[in-house]
XYZ file of C-alpha atoms in Angstrom:
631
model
C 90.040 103.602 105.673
C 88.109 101.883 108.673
C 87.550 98.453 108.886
C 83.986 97.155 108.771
C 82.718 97.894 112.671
C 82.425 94.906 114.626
C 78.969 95.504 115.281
C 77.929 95.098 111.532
C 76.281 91.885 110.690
C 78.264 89.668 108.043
C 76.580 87.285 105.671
C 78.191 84.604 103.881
C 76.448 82.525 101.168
C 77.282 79.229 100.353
C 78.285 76.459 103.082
C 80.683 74.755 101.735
C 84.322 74.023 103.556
C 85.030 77.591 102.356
C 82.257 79.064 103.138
C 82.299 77.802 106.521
C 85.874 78.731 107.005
C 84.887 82.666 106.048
C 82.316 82.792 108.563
C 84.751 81.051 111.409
C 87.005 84.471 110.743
C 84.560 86.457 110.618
C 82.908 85.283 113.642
C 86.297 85.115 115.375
C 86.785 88.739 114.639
C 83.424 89.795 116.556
C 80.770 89.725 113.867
C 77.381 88.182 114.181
C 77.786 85.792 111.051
C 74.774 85.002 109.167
C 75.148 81.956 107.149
C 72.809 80.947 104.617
C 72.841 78.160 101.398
C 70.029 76.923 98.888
C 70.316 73.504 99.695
C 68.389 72.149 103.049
C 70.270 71.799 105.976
C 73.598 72.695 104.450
C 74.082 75.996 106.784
C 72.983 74.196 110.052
C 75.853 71.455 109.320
C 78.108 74.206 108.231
C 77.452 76.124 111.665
C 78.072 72.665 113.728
C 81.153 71.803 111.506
C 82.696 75.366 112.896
C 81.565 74.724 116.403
C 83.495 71.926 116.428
C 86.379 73.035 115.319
C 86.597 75.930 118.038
C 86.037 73.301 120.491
C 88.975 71.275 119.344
C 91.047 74.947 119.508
C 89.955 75.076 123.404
C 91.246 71.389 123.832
C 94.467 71.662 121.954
C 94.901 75.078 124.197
C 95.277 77.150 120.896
C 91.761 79.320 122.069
C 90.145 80.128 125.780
C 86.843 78.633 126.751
C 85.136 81.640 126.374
C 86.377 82.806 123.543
C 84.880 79.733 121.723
C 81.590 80.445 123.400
C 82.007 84.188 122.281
C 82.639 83.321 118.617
C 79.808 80.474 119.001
C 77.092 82.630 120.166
C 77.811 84.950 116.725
C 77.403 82.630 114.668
C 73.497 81.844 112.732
C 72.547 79.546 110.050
C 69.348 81.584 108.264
C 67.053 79.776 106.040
C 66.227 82.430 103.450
C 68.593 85.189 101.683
C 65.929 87.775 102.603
C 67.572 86.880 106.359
C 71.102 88.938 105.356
C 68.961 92.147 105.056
C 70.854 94.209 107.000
C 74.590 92.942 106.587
C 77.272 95.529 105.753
C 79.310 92.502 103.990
C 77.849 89.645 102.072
C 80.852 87.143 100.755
C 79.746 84.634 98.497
C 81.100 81.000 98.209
C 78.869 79.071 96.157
C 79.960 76.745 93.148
C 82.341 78.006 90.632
C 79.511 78.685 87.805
C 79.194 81.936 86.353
C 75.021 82.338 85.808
C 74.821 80.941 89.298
C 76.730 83.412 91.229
C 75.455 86.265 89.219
C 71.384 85.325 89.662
C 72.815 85.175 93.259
C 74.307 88.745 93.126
C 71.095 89.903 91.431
C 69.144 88.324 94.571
C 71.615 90.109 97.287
C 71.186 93.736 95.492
C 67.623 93.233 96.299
C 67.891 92.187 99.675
C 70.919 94.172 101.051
C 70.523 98.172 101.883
C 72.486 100.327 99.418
C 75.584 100.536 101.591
C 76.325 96.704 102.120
C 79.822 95.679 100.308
C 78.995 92.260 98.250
C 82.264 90.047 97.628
C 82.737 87.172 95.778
C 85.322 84.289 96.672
C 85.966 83.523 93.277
C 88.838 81.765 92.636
C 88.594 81.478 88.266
C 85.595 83.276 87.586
C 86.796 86.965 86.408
C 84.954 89.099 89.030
C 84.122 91.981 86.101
C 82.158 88.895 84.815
C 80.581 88.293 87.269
C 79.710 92.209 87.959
C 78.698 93.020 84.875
C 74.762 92.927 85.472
C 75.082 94.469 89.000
C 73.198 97.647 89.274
C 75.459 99.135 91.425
C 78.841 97.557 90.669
C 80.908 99.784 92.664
C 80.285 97.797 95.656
C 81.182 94.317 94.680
C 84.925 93.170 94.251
C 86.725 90.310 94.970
C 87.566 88.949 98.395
C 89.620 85.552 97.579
C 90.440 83.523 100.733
C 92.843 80.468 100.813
C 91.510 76.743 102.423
C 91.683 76.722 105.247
C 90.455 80.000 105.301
C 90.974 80.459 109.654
C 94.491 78.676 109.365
C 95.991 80.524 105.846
C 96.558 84.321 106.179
C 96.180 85.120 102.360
C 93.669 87.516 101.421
C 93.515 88.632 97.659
C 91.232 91.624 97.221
C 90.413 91.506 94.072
C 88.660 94.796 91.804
C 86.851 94.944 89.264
C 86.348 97.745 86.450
C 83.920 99.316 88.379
C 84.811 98.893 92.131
C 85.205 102.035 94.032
C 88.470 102.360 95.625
C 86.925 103.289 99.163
C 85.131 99.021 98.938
C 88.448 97.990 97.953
C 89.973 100.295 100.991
C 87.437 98.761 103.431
C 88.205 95.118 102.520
C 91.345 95.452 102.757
C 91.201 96.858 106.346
C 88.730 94.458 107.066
C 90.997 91.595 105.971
C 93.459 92.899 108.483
C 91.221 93.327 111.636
C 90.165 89.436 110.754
C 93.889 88.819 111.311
C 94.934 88.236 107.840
C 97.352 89.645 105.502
C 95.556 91.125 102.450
C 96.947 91.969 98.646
C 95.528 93.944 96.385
C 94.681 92.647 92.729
C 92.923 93.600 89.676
C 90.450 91.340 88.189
C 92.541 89.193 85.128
C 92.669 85.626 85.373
C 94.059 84.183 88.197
C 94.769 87.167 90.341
C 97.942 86.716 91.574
C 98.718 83.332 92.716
C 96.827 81.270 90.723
C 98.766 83.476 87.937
C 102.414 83.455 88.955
C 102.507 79.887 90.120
C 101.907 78.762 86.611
C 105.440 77.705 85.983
C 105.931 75.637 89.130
C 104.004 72.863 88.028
C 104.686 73.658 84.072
C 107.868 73.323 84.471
C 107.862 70.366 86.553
C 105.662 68.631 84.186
C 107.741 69.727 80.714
C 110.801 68.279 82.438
C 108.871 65.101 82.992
C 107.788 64.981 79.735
C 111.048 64.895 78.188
C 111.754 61.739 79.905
C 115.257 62.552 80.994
C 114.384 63.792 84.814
C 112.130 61.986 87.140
C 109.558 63.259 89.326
C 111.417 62.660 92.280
C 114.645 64.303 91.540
C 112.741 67.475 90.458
C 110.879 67.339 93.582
C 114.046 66.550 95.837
C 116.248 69.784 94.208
C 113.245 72.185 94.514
C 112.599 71.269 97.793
C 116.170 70.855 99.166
C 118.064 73.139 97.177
C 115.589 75.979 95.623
C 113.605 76.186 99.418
C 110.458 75.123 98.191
C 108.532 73.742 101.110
C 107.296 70.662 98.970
C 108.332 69.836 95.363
C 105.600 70.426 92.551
C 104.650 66.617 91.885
C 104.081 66.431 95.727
C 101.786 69.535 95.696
C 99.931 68.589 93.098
C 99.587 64.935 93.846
C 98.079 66.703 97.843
C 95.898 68.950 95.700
C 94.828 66.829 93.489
C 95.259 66.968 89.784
C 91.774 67.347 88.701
C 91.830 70.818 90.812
C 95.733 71.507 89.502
C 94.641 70.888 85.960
C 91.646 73.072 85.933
C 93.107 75.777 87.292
C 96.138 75.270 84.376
C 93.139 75.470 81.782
C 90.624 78.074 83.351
C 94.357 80.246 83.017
C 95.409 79.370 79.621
C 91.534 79.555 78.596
C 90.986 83.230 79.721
C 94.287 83.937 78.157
C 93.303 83.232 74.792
C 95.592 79.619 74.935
C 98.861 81.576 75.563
C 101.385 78.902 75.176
C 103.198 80.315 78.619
C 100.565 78.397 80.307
C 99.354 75.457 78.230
C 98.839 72.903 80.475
C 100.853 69.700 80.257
C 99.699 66.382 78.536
C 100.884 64.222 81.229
C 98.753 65.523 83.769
C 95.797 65.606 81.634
C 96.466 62.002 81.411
C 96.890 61.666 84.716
C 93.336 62.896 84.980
C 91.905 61.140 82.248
C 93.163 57.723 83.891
C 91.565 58.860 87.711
C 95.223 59.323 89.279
C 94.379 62.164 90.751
C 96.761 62.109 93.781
C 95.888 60.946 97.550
C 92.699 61.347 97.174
C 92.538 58.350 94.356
C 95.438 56.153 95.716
C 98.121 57.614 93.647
C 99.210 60.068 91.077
C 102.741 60.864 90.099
C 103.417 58.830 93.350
C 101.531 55.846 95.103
C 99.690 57.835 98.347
C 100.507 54.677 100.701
C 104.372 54.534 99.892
C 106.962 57.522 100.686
C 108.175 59.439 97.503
C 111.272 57.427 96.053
C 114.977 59.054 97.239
C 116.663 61.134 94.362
C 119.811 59.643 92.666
C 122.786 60.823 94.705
C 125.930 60.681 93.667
C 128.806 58.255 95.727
C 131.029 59.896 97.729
C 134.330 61.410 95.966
C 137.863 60.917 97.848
C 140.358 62.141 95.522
C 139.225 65.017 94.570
C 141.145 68.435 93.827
C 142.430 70.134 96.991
C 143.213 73.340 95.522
C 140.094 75.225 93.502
C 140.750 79.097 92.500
C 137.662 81.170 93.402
C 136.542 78.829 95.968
C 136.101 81.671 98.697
C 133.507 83.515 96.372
C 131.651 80.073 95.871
C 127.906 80.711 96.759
C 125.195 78.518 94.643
C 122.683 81.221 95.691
C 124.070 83.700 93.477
C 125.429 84.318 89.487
C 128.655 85.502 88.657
C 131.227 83.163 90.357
C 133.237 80.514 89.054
C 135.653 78.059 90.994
C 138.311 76.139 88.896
C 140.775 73.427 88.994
C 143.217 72.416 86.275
C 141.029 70.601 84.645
C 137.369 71.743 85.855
C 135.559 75.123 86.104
C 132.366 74.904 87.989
C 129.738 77.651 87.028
C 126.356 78.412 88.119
C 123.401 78.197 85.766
C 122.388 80.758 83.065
C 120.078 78.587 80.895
C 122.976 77.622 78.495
C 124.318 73.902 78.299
C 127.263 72.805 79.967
C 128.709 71.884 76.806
C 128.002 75.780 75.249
C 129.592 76.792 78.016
C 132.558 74.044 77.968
C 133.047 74.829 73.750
C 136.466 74.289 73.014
C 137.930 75.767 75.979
C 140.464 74.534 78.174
C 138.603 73.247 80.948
C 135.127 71.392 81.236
C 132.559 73.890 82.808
C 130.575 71.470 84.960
C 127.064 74.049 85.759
C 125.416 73.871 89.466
C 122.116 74.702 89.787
C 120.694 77.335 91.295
C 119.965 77.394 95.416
C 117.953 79.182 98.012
C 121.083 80.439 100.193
C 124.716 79.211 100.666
C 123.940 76.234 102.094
C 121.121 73.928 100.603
C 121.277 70.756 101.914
C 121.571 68.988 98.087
C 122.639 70.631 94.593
C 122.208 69.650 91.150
C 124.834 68.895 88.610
C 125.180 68.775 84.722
C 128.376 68.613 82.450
C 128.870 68.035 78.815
C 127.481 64.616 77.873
C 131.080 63.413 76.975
C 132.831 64.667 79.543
C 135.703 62.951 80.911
C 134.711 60.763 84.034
C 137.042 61.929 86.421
C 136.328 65.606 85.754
C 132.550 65.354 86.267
C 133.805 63.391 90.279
C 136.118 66.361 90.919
C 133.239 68.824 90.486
C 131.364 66.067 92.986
C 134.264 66.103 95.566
C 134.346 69.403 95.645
C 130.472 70.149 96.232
C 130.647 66.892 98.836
C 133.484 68.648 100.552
C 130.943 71.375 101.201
C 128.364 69.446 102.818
C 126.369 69.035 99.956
C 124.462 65.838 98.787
C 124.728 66.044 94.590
C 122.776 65.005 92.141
C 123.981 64.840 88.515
C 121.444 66.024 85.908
C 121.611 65.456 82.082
C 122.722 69.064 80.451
C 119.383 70.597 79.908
C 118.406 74.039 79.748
C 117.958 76.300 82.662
C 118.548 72.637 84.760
C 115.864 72.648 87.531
C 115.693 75.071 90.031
C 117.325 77.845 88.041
C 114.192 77.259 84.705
C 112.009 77.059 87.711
C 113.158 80.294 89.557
C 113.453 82.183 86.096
C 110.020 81.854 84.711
C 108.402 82.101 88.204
C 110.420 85.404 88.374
C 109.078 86.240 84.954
C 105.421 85.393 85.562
C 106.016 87.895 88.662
C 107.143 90.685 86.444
C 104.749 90.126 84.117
C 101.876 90.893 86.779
C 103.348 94.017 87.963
C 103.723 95.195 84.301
C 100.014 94.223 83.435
C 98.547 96.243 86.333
C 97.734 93.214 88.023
C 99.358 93.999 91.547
C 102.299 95.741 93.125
C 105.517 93.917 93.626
C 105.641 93.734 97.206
C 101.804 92.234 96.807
C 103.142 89.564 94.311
C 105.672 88.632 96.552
C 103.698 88.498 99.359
C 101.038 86.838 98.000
C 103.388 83.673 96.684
C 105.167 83.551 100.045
C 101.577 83.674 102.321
C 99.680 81.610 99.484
C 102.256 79.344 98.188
C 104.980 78.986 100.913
C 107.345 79.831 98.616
C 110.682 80.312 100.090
C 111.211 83.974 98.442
C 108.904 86.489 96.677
C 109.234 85.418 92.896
C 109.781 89.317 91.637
C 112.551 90.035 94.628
C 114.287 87.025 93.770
C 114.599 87.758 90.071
C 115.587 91.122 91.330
C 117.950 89.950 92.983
C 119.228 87.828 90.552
C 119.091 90.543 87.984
C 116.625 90.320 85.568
C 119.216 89.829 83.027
C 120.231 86.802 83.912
C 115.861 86.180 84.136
C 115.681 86.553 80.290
C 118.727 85.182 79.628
C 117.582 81.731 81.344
C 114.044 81.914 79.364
C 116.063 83.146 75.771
C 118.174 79.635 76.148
C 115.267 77.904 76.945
C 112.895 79.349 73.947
C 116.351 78.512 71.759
C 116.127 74.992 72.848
C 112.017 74.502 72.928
C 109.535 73.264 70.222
C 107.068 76.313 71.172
C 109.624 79.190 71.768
C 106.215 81.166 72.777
C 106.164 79.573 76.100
C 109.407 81.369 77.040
C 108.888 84.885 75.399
C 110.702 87.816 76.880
C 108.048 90.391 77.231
C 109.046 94.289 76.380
C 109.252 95.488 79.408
C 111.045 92.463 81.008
C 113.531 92.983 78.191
C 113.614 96.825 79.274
C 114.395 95.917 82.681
C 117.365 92.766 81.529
C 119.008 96.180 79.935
C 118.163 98.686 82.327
C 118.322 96.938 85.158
C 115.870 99.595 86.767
C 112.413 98.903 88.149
C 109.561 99.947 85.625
C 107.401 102.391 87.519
C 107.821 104.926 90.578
C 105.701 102.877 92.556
C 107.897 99.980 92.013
C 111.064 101.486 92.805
C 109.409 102.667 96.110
C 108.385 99.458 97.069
C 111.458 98.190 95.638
C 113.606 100.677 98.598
C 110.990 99.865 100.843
C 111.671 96.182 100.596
C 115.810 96.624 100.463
C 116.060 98.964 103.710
C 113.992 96.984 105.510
C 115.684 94.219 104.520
C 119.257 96.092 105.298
C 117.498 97.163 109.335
C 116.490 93.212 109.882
C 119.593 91.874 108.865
C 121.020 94.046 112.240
C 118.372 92.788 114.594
C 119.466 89.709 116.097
C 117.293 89.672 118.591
C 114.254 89.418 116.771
C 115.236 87.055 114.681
C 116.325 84.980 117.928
C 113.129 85.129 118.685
C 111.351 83.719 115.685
C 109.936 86.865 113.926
C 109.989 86.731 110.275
C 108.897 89.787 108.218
C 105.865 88.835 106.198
C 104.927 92.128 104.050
C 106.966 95.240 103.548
C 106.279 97.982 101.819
C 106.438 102.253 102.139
C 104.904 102.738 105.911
C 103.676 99.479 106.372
C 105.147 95.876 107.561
C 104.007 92.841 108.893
C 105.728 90.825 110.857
C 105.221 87.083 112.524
C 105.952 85.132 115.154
C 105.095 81.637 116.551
C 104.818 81.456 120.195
C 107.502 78.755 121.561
C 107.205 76.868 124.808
C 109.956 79.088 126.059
C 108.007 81.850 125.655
C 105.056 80.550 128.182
C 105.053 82.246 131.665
C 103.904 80.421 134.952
C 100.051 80.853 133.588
C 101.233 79.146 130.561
C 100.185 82.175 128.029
C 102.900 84.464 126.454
C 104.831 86.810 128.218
C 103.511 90.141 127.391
C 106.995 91.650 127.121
C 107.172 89.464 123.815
C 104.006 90.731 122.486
C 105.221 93.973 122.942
C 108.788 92.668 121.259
C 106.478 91.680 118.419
C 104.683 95.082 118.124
C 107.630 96.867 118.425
C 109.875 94.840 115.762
C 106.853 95.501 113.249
C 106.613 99.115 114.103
C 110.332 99.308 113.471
C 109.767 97.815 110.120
C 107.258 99.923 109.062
C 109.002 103.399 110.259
C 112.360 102.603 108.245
C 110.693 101.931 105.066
C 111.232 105.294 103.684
C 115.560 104.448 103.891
C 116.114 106.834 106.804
C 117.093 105.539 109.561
C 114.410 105.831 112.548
C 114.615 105.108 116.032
C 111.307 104.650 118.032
C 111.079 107.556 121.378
C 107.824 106.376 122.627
C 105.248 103.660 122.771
C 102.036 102.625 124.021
C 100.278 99.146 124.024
C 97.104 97.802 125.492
C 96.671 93.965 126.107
C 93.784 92.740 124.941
C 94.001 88.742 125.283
C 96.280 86.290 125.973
C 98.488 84.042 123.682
C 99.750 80.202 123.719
C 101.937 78.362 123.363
C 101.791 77.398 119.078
C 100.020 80.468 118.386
C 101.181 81.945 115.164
C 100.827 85.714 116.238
C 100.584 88.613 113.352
C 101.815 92.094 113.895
C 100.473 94.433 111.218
C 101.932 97.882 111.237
C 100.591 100.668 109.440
C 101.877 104.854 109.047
C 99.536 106.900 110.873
C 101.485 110.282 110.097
C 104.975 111.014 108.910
C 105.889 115.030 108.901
C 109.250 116.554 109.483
C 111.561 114.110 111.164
C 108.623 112.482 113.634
C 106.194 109.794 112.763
C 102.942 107.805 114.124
C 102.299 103.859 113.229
C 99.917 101.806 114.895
C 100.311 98.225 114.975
C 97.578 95.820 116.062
C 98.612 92.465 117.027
C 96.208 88.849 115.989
C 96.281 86.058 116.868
C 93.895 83.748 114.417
C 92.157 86.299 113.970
C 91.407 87.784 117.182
C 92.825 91.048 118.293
C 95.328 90.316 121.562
C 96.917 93.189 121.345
C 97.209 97.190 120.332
C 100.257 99.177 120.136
C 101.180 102.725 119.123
C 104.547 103.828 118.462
C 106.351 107.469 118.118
C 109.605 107.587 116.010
C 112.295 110.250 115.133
C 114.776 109.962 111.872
C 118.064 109.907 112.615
C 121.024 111.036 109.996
C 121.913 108.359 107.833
C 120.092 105.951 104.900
C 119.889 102.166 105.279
C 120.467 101.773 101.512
C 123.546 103.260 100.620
C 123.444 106.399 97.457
C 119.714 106.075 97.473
C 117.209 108.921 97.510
C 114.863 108.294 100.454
C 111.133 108.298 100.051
């Protein structure tokens, strides 16, 4: 399905920072924006707010002179709604109030011609609610952009009961010729981020709660050992808790009070008492003072020398265990240390979980009476690896592994409610969230077993087991280990020979790329432009455009698990890139038959087309993924 044609008008209602963001995309991409809001002079300051910002791009060298004036020129504040007759998109981003934005939508069907696509940038409001009186609710959906809408790449298109799949189609390839990287998701509260990240802040919060784990330790061991790009007590103190906390209770509200998302007493406290984060001063931490360090532990000198199992050691992972005489370390599972010490011959000392190999601190936990010296030996031998160590009281699931575990859960739970695909989950947390690693992958590739084993101890150990229930088909997949529907396991080989063809290309990971979105015949594929990169007119080489193209294109064409070499390519150059330029390459199957396929990639940069490639490839014998069926 086509994108909407540059030469269609866009509307956007409601300018707020959102709404003013939307039309800055939009504009960017080539439409004439319309911009309109109810309340005097609110589009006019909107319009100037976005002016300046492109001027500040042309200073800081991120956007050319005339592309400014270009996106400038296309962009209209309009006093009345009867001014977006003729748009072939109308996104709405008024205030979050259900009778508002539907007497709005009743307005637009009025004013609009019969083939305009309304959208709604709804972030709580279910968009079948907000549908419901639409005369012809086959055009509306959801279009859900992130703040800053120019600067995140996060589009969820969201549809409703009624939505036709060709609107849903045309946002989505409309999302993608603004530069951005849309997901598809059906209209249940909280789409897909606002779902899944549930846990990251309940978790955070329940540990708080119990008094035996401060806020900074949590925040240090998600951060430095689980990945996270800032700790949940961070996040929400930068988001604000007012806006955390609502979105906790719209969730837990349109979920009938499910106790897996009951939002946490402390931070309706927080609220209650105006410590709302930086915005008031302080929250969980005072906004003019850096975050407290975590406890670390003192270095360890006479530690064990010899450890069995040390070569298999890898806190990343389940399944190892390194020993001493005295000490067995063991990763995580949600039991104690002490239920796994019992009345063995050792004292199991648990690590928590970590991103990779290597996190830069772990944490710690052995039985509460454990002998001094064999809780140091485990700390000598995790200093001896490089890591900084921080010794947790033996709780449940510890922190990064309860935290990984329900996140993974909340995942799975989406896909098996219809909400979205795996690979849209995944890429939905890691574009919307930063999350380190798709939620549903990484339970995946922790097995899902060891996903319901973690939430089992920690429903054992809880006052409201409900918040950790295993759900059917998560149980189904803990014993099957199997993905639950074709289309998963598709997406599932998509994702692993992709993976399997990356891992071999050095050279684009030299370069920067990381893969963004994979799944059957499609990829994207990223790439920040480094000073390196600049030629003698200081803009990016166009060899590395093309690498970028290319790498995305060879993404895409290997999906399917048989190995595919490219045998021909074309590219046009449209405009230059700069240095700091985060540059998107979004590849898409054109035609696959026999052993020969088609992809076309286009190539953004904020937005903004730069470049156009098409690439030819031929299968070669041979599957990336080992004793699997290709697709």
């Amino acid at each position: 399905m086509d994108a909407i044609a540059r030469s269609v008008p866009v509307g956007v209602v409601g300018a707020g920072t959102m709404g003013a963001g939307i039309a800055q995309v939009a504009a960017a991409a080539g439409h004439e924006v319309r911009v309109y809001d109810a309340a005097g002079g609110a589009a006019e300051a909107a319009v100037d707010a976005v002016f300046q910002r492109l001027a500040r791009a042309v200073d800081k060298g991120r956007l050319l002179a005339e592309e400014a004036e270009d996106a400038a020129s296309r962009l209209h504040a309009v006093a009345t709604l009867e001014d977006l007759a003729g748009c072939g998109l109308v996104v709405e981003a008024v205030v979050e109030d259900l009778e508002v934005k539907r007497a709005l939508f009743a307005g637009l069907e009025t004013v609009c011609g019969p083939d305009a696509v309304l959208a709604t940038n709804t972030s709580s409001l279910s968009v079948d609610a907000i549908a419901a009186e639409l005369a012809q609710g086959g055009r509306f959906a959801g279009l859900h952009f992130f703040n800053p809408a120019p600067l995140l790449p996060l589009v969820e298109v969201v549809s409703a009961a009624h939505t036709d799949a060709a609107v849903a189609d045309v946002l989505v390839a409309t999302a993608r010729a603004w530069g951005k990287t849309p997901v598809r998701a059906a209209s249940t509260p909280g789409f897909i981020v606002n779902r899944v990240a549930r846990p990251f802040y309940g978790e955070a919060f329940r540990l708080l709660e119990s008094g035996r784990v401060d806020a900074a330790t949590v925040d240090a061991l998600l951060r430095e050992s689980g990945g996270f790009r800032m700790g949940p007590f961070e996040l929400a103190d930068l988001i604000g808790h007012d806006v955390n906390l609502a979105v906790s209770r719209s969730v837990w509200e349109a979920f009938g009070r499910d106790p897996r998302f009951t939002p946490s007493v402390l931070q309706e406290r927080l609220v209650a008492d105006g410590r709302l984060g930086r915005k008031s001063g302080g929250g969980i931490y005072a906004a003019d003072e850096p975050p407290p360090a975590p406890p670390t532990a003192d270095p360890v000198t006479d530690a064990p020398s010899t450890w069995a199992g040390a070569g298999g050691f890898d806190p990343s992972t389940r399944g190892w265990s390194v020993s001493s005489d005295d000490v067995e370390l063991r990763p995580a599972d949600g039991r104690t240390a002490a239920q796994h010490t019992g009345g063995g011959p050792r004292t199991v000392v648990l690590v928590d979980l970590a991103l990779d190999g290597s996190p830069a601190r772990v944490g710690i936990a052995a039985p509460e009476h454990a002998p001094k010296e064999h809780v140091e030996a485990a700390i000598g031998f995790l200093q001896g690896h490089g890591f900084a160590v921080t010794i947790l009281p033996d709780l449940p699931g510890l922190v990064v592994a309860r935290t990984v575990a329900t996140l993974a859960a909340a995942a799975a739970d989406a896909v098996d409610s219809g909400v979205a695909t795996a690979d849209d989950v995944d890429t939905a947390m890691r574009l919307g969230t930063n999350y380190p690693r798709g939620p549903y992958e990484w339970g995946a590739a922790l097995g899902w077993d060891w996903v319901a084993g973690v939430l089992d101890a920690l429903a054992a150990a809880a006052d409201d087991p409900g918040r950790y229930r295993v759900s059917a088909r998560l149980r189904d997949r803990a014993e099957t280990g199997a993905p639950g529907t074709e289309d998963e396991r598709r997406d599932d080989l998509a994702r692993r020979a992709a993976a399997a063809m990356w891992a071999a290309d050095a050279a684009s990971q030299a370069l920067g790329m990381t893969v963004e979105q994979v799944s059957p015949g499609h990829a994207v594929v990223s790439m920040r432009v480094r000073p390196d990169m600049v030629n003698g007119h200081g803009v990016c080489h166009g060899g590395l455009v093309f690498a970028l193209a290319d790498s995305a294109f060879a993404v895409a064409c290997n999906t399917h698990n048989r190995r595919t070499v490219a045998y021909g390519a074309d590219v046009t150059f449209i405009a230059p890139a700069h240095e700091g330029d985060q540059l998107l390459a979004v590849a898409g199957e054109r035609h696959r038959g026999g052993r020969n396929g088609i992809y076309d990639v286009t190539v953004y940069r904020d937005g903004a087309t730069i470049a156009e490639f098409r690439g030819r490839s031929r299968e070669i014998p041979g599957t990336l993924v080992p004793h699997e069926e290709d697709t």
